[in-house]
Short mmCIF file of C-alpha atoms in Angstrom, two decimals:
data_model
loop_
_atom_site.label_atom_id
_atom_site.label_comp_id
_atom_site.label_asym_id
_atom_site.label_seq_id
_atom_site.Cartn_x
_atom_site.Cartn_y
_atom_site.Cartn_z
CA MET A 22 28.61 -51.91 -57.66
CA THR A 23 29.65 -55.43 -56.30
CA VAL A 24 33.42 -55.75 -56.76
CA SER A 25 34.72 -59.86 -57.36
CA LEU A 26 36.87 -61.40 -54.77
CA GLN A 27 39.60 -61.89 -57.93
CA ASP A 28 39.25 -58.45 -58.54
CA LYS A 29 40.15 -57.57 -54.56
CA ALA A 30 42.54 -60.05 -54.25
CA LYS A 31 44.42 -58.86 -57.29
CA ALA A 32 43.78 -54.79 -56.31
CA PHE A 33 45.12 -56.33 -52.51
CA GLY A 34 48.61 -57.26 -54.27
CA ALA A 35 48.98 -54.37 -55.98
CA LEU A 36 48.79 -52.54 -52.71
CA HIS A 37 52.59 -53.75 -52.13
CA ARG A 38 55.06 -51.73 -53.14
CA LYS A 39 58.50 -50.96 -52.43
CA GLY A 40 59.09 -48.01 -50.16
CA ASP A 41 55.56 -46.98 -50.34
CA PRO A 42 54.07 -49.38 -48.51
CA VAL A 43 50.38 -50.49 -46.70
CA VAL A 44 49.78 -49.80 -43.98
CA LEU A 45 47.80 -52.06 -41.70
CA PHE A 46 45.83 -51.09 -39.05
CA ASN A 47 44.91 -54.44 -38.18
CA ALA A 48 40.93 -55.19 -37.12
CA TRP A 49 39.04 -57.45 -35.05
CA ASP A 50 35.68 -57.83 -35.96
CA SER A 51 32.71 -55.83 -38.18
CA GLY A 52 32.96 -52.40 -36.14
CA SER A 53 36.60 -52.44 -35.61
CA ALA A 54 37.07 -52.77 -39.37
CA ARG A 55 33.73 -49.99 -40.01
CA THR A 56 35.64 -48.20 -38.62
CA VAL A 57 39.32 -48.50 -39.91
CA ALA A 58 38.16 -48.28 -43.56
CA GLU A 59 36.64 -44.68 -42.52
CA ALA A 60 39.50 -43.59 -41.13
CA GLY A 61 41.15 -44.17 -45.10
CA ALA A 62 42.08 -48.03 -44.69
CA LYS A 63 42.97 -49.27 -48.41
CA ALA A 64 43.06 -52.62 -46.68
CA ILE A 65 41.41 -54.19 -44.22
CA ALA A 66 43.61 -56.86 -41.80
CA THR A 67 42.53 -59.09 -38.77
CA GLY A 68 45.31 -59.95 -36.21
CA SER A 69 44.53 -63.34 -34.36
CA TYR A 70 45.26 -62.72 -30.94
CA SER A 71 42.68 -59.49 -31.53
CA VAL A 72 40.24 -62.06 -32.81
CA ALA A 73 41.24 -64.06 -30.67
CA LEU A 74 40.87 -62.20 -27.59
CA ALA A 75 37.85 -60.22 -28.19
CA ASN A 76 36.34 -63.57 -28.15
CA GLY A 77 37.18 -65.26 -24.88
CA PHE A 78 40.14 -66.68 -26.47
CA SER A 79 43.94 -66.79 -26.68
CA ASP A 80 46.25 -66.84 -29.44
CA GLY A 81 47.26 -69.61 -31.21
CA GLU A 82 45.11 -71.39 -33.03
CA THR A 83 42.31 -72.13 -29.79
CA LEU A 84 40.31 -70.06 -30.91
CA PRO A 85 38.32 -72.95 -33.13
CA LEU A 86 38.09 -72.98 -37.15
CA ASP A 87 34.35 -72.10 -37.36
CA LEU A 88 34.79 -68.97 -35.68
CA VAL A 89 37.07 -67.90 -37.50
CA LEU A 90 35.29 -67.91 -40.82
CA ALA A 91 32.49 -67.04 -39.20
CA ASN A 92 34.22 -63.46 -38.21
CA ALA A 93 35.92 -63.20 -41.29
CA ALA A 94 33.06 -63.47 -43.32
CA ARG A 95 31.34 -60.57 -41.70
CA ILE A 96 34.20 -58.35 -41.49
CA ALA A 97 34.60 -59.36 -45.56
CA SER A 98 30.22 -58.64 -45.68
CA ALA A 99 31.24 -54.94 -43.52
CA VAL A 100 33.60 -53.43 -45.98
CA SER A 101 33.66 -52.75 -49.38
CA LEU A 102 37.52 -53.41 -49.13
CA PRO A 103 39.60 -56.47 -49.75
CA VAL A 104 40.61 -58.29 -46.20
CA THR A 105 43.64 -60.24 -45.19
CA LEU A 106 43.47 -62.43 -42.72
CA ASP A 107 45.21 -63.80 -40.12
CA PHE A 108 45.17 -67.42 -40.49
CA GLU A 109 48.41 -68.72 -37.95
CA SER A 110 49.58 -71.88 -38.98
CA GLY A 111 46.46 -72.29 -41.57
CA TYR A 112 44.58 -74.70 -38.33
CA ALA A 113 46.60 -77.96 -40.23
CA ASP A 114 49.73 -79.54 -40.51
CA ASP A 115 49.75 -81.04 -43.71
CA PRO A 116 49.01 -79.64 -47.31
CA ALA A 117 45.71 -81.05 -48.07
CA ALA A 118 44.08 -80.58 -44.90
CA ILE A 119 45.55 -77.12 -45.40
CA ALA A 120 44.63 -76.17 -48.94
CA HIS A 121 41.02 -76.52 -47.87
CA ASN A 122 40.94 -74.38 -45.16
CA ILE A 123 41.87 -71.58 -47.60
CA GLY A 124 39.15 -72.53 -49.84
CA ALA A 125 36.90 -72.16 -46.52
CA VAL A 126 38.69 -68.99 -46.25
CA MET A 127 38.24 -67.32 -49.50
CA ASP A 128 34.65 -68.69 -49.66
CA ALA A 129 34.33 -66.16 -47.18
CA GLY A 130 35.77 -63.92 -49.45
CA ILE A 131 39.29 -62.68 -47.38
CA ALA A 132 41.04 -62.44 -49.98
CA GLY A 133 44.67 -63.70 -48.41
CA ALA A 134 45.80 -64.92 -45.52
CA ASN A 135 49.29 -64.69 -43.30
CA ILE A 136 50.18 -67.97 -42.97
CA GLU A 137 53.12 -68.93 -40.27
CA ASP A 138 56.09 -71.31 -40.26
CA GLN A 139 56.01 -72.17 -37.25
CA VAL A 140 54.98 -75.11 -35.04
CA ILE A 141 51.45 -73.26 -33.03
CA GLY A 142 52.18 -74.20 -29.30
CA ARG A 143 56.19 -76.16 -29.67
CA LYS A 144 58.45 -72.88 -30.38
CA ARG A 145 59.56 -74.37 -33.10
CA LEU A 146 60.00 -73.29 -37.39
CA ARG A 147 58.57 -75.66 -39.79
CA PRO A 148 61.96 -76.82 -41.64
CA ALA A 149 60.85 -74.73 -44.83
CA LYS A 150 60.59 -77.28 -47.22
CA GLU A 151 57.78 -78.57 -45.82
CA GLN A 152 56.19 -74.94 -44.72
CA ALA A 153 57.24 -74.25 -48.93
CA GLU A 154 55.26 -77.18 -49.74
CA ARG A 155 52.18 -76.10 -47.73
CA LEU A 156 52.27 -73.15 -49.48
CA SER A 157 52.12 -74.88 -52.55
CA ALA A 158 48.94 -77.00 -51.90
CA VAL A 159 47.51 -73.04 -51.00
CA ARG A 160 48.59 -71.63 -54.16
CA ARG A 161 47.02 -74.38 -55.93
CA ALA A 162 44.04 -73.96 -54.18
CA ALA A 163 43.49 -70.31 -54.58
CA GLU A 164 44.52 -70.97 -58.61
CA ALA A 165 41.62 -73.85 -58.68
CA LYS A 166 39.32 -70.60 -57.11
CA GLY A 167 40.93 -68.24 -60.24
CA VAL A 168 41.43 -66.24 -56.92
CA PRO A 169 44.84 -64.07 -57.37
CA PHE A 170 44.94 -65.47 -53.36
CA PHE A 171 47.93 -63.16 -51.63
CA ILE A 172 49.82 -65.46 -49.47
CA ASN A 173 52.03 -63.39 -46.50
CA ALA A 174 54.11 -66.09 -45.88
CA ARG A 175 55.12 -65.10 -42.68
CA THR A 176 58.80 -66.72 -40.45
CA ASP A 177 59.33 -66.82 -36.73
CA VAL A 178 62.87 -67.16 -37.58
CA PHE A 179 63.58 -63.12 -35.61
CA LEU A 180 59.96 -64.00 -33.39
CA GLN A 181 62.51 -66.41 -32.33
CA ALA A 182 65.07 -65.12 -31.53
CA PRO A 183 66.00 -62.95 -29.07
CA ARG A 184 66.24 -59.55 -30.15
CA GLU A 185 70.14 -58.56 -29.18
CA THR A 186 70.91 -62.14 -31.56
CA HIS A 187 69.63 -60.65 -34.58
CA SER A 188 72.38 -60.70 -37.11
CA ALA A 189 72.76 -61.50 -40.79
CA ALA A 190 73.23 -64.69 -40.61
CA LEU A 191 70.25 -64.58 -39.26
CA LEU A 192 68.34 -62.62 -42.08
CA ALA A 193 70.13 -64.96 -44.39
CA ASP A 194 68.63 -67.98 -43.21
CA ALA A 195 65.08 -65.42 -43.57
CA LEU A 196 65.88 -65.38 -46.36
CA ALA A 197 66.82 -68.70 -47.76
CA ARG A 198 63.35 -69.14 -46.17
CA GLY A 199 61.63 -65.96 -48.37
CA ARG A 200 63.41 -68.19 -51.12
CA ALA A 201 62.05 -71.48 -51.13
CA TYR A 202 58.28 -70.23 -49.83
CA ALA A 203 58.27 -67.25 -53.42
CA GLU A 204 59.25 -70.54 -55.66
CA ALA A 205 56.56 -72.07 -54.39
CA GLY A 206 53.78 -69.05 -54.73
CA ALA A 207 54.28 -66.92 -51.95
CA SER A 208 52.83 -63.47 -52.74
CA GLY A 209 54.49 -61.54 -49.75
CA LEU A 210 57.47 -62.20 -46.77
CA PHE A 211 56.15 -61.26 -43.76
CA LEU A 212 59.56 -61.00 -41.40
CA ALA A 213 58.07 -60.29 -37.78
CA GLY A 214 59.91 -59.60 -34.70
CA LEU A 215 62.58 -57.95 -36.92
CA VAL A 216 62.74 -53.89 -35.72
CA ASP A 217 66.99 -53.46 -36.40
CA PRO A 218 66.93 -50.94 -39.68
CA THR A 219 69.64 -51.76 -40.87
CA LEU A 220 68.01 -55.58 -41.39
CA ILE A 221 65.17 -54.77 -42.64
CA ARG A 222 67.33 -52.11 -45.40
CA GLU A 223 68.71 -55.19 -46.72
CA ALA A 224 65.97 -58.02 -46.54
CA CYS A 225 63.82 -55.02 -48.67
CA ALA A 226 66.89 -55.20 -50.88
CA ALA A 227 67.85 -58.49 -51.43
CA SER A 228 64.24 -60.22 -50.76
CA PRO A 229 62.65 -61.77 -54.47
CA LEU A 230 59.40 -60.67 -52.26
CA PRO A 231 57.63 -57.31 -50.41
CA VAL A 232 58.97 -57.50 -47.09
CA ASN A 233 55.93 -56.96 -44.14
CA ILE A 234 57.78 -55.88 -41.42
CA LEU A 235 55.41 -55.58 -38.07
CA MET A 236 54.99 -52.40 -35.72
CA MET A 237 56.22 -53.37 -31.73
CA ALA A 238 58.01 -51.74 -29.65
CA GLY A 239 61.44 -50.31 -30.91
CA ALA A 240 60.22 -51.24 -34.63
CA PRO A 241 61.55 -47.75 -37.00
CA SER A 242 58.75 -45.61 -37.49
CA VAL A 243 56.24 -45.94 -40.38
CA ALA A 244 58.25 -43.58 -42.46
CA GLU A 245 61.49 -44.73 -41.73
CA LEU A 246 60.42 -48.24 -42.66
CA ARG A 247 59.06 -46.13 -45.62
CA ALA A 248 62.63 -45.28 -46.67
CA LEU A 249 63.97 -48.66 -46.51
CA GLY A 250 61.52 -50.32 -48.84
CA VAL A 251 59.77 -51.90 -46.94
CA ALA A 252 55.96 -52.16 -48.98
CA ARG A 253 53.91 -53.29 -45.66
CA ILE A 254 53.31 -52.65 -42.32
CA SER A 255 51.27 -53.62 -40.08
CA TYR A 256 49.92 -52.77 -36.31
CA GLY A 257 49.31 -56.63 -35.03
CA GLY A 258 47.62 -56.43 -31.63
CA GLY A 259 48.16 -53.10 -31.07
CA PRO A 260 44.99 -51.35 -32.03
CA TYR A 261 43.40 -53.59 -29.67
CA ARG A 262 45.59 -53.83 -26.41
CA THR A 263 45.17 -49.76 -27.82
CA ALA A 264 41.53 -49.65 -28.04
CA MET A 265 40.61 -52.53 -24.70
CA ALA A 266 43.05 -49.43 -22.77
CA ALA A 267 40.80 -46.97 -23.43
CA LEU A 268 37.76 -48.95 -22.43
CA LYS A 269 39.31 -49.65 -19.89
CA GLU A 270 40.01 -46.32 -18.49
CA ALA A 271 37.02 -44.87 -19.44
CA ALA A 272 34.80 -48.09 -17.45
CA THR A 273 37.06 -47.07 -13.96
CA ALA A 274 36.01 -43.04 -14.78
CA ALA A 275 33.09 -44.11 -15.03
CA LEU A 276 32.10 -46.45 -12.10
CA THR A 277 34.71 -44.71 -9.49
CA ALA A 278 32.91 -41.01 -10.17
#
């Protein structure tokens, strides 16, 4: 039975439960998506880093948008699970343009997307009001299609600050952004780069949106993140790097035998 995009988006949103997180082991193409699905995944997520490198590009919206959309459509067609796209900063600056792009993302069969508040290539964050306007346009575009699209609002507050400077003050900034993004129609808050358990617990307690944490060096384990109240755990580019390391090891063994 074919499941509608509306139903997939609704099911995906329901997976985000505080203390019972959905684990997203990020894929990059149809083959990796099928493999992750066969391992028991409840949803499939792409990673912009992985997709870009797998296609010969670098991360940071250098992969042409038409290739992003075509790859996303192939993944969505390859699995029966909800698929969420790492859409970086939306491949646009102004609200109308990002809304148009999200329409194309939904046309590709995608149930949700990460949209970050950093300005690609400039190592700075957009003002919260500006980002909220962009997210509001995305929500309107989704509503126009009748899709409860999961907008995972990623803030790079922690990624752009050295780890030793992560503090309650920085968390307050991230949460203020989270409140603005929630009011604009976001569905989740992605605190990329945050690994401190105390700050994660405080974030989960205070956030108006379910919190997403990225698995990276120094991050708590899945079990620990669950206990801290996290609702979504992403593996980002880790699976791709692991796969490529295994491929290189196997190739080296074969070619030097």
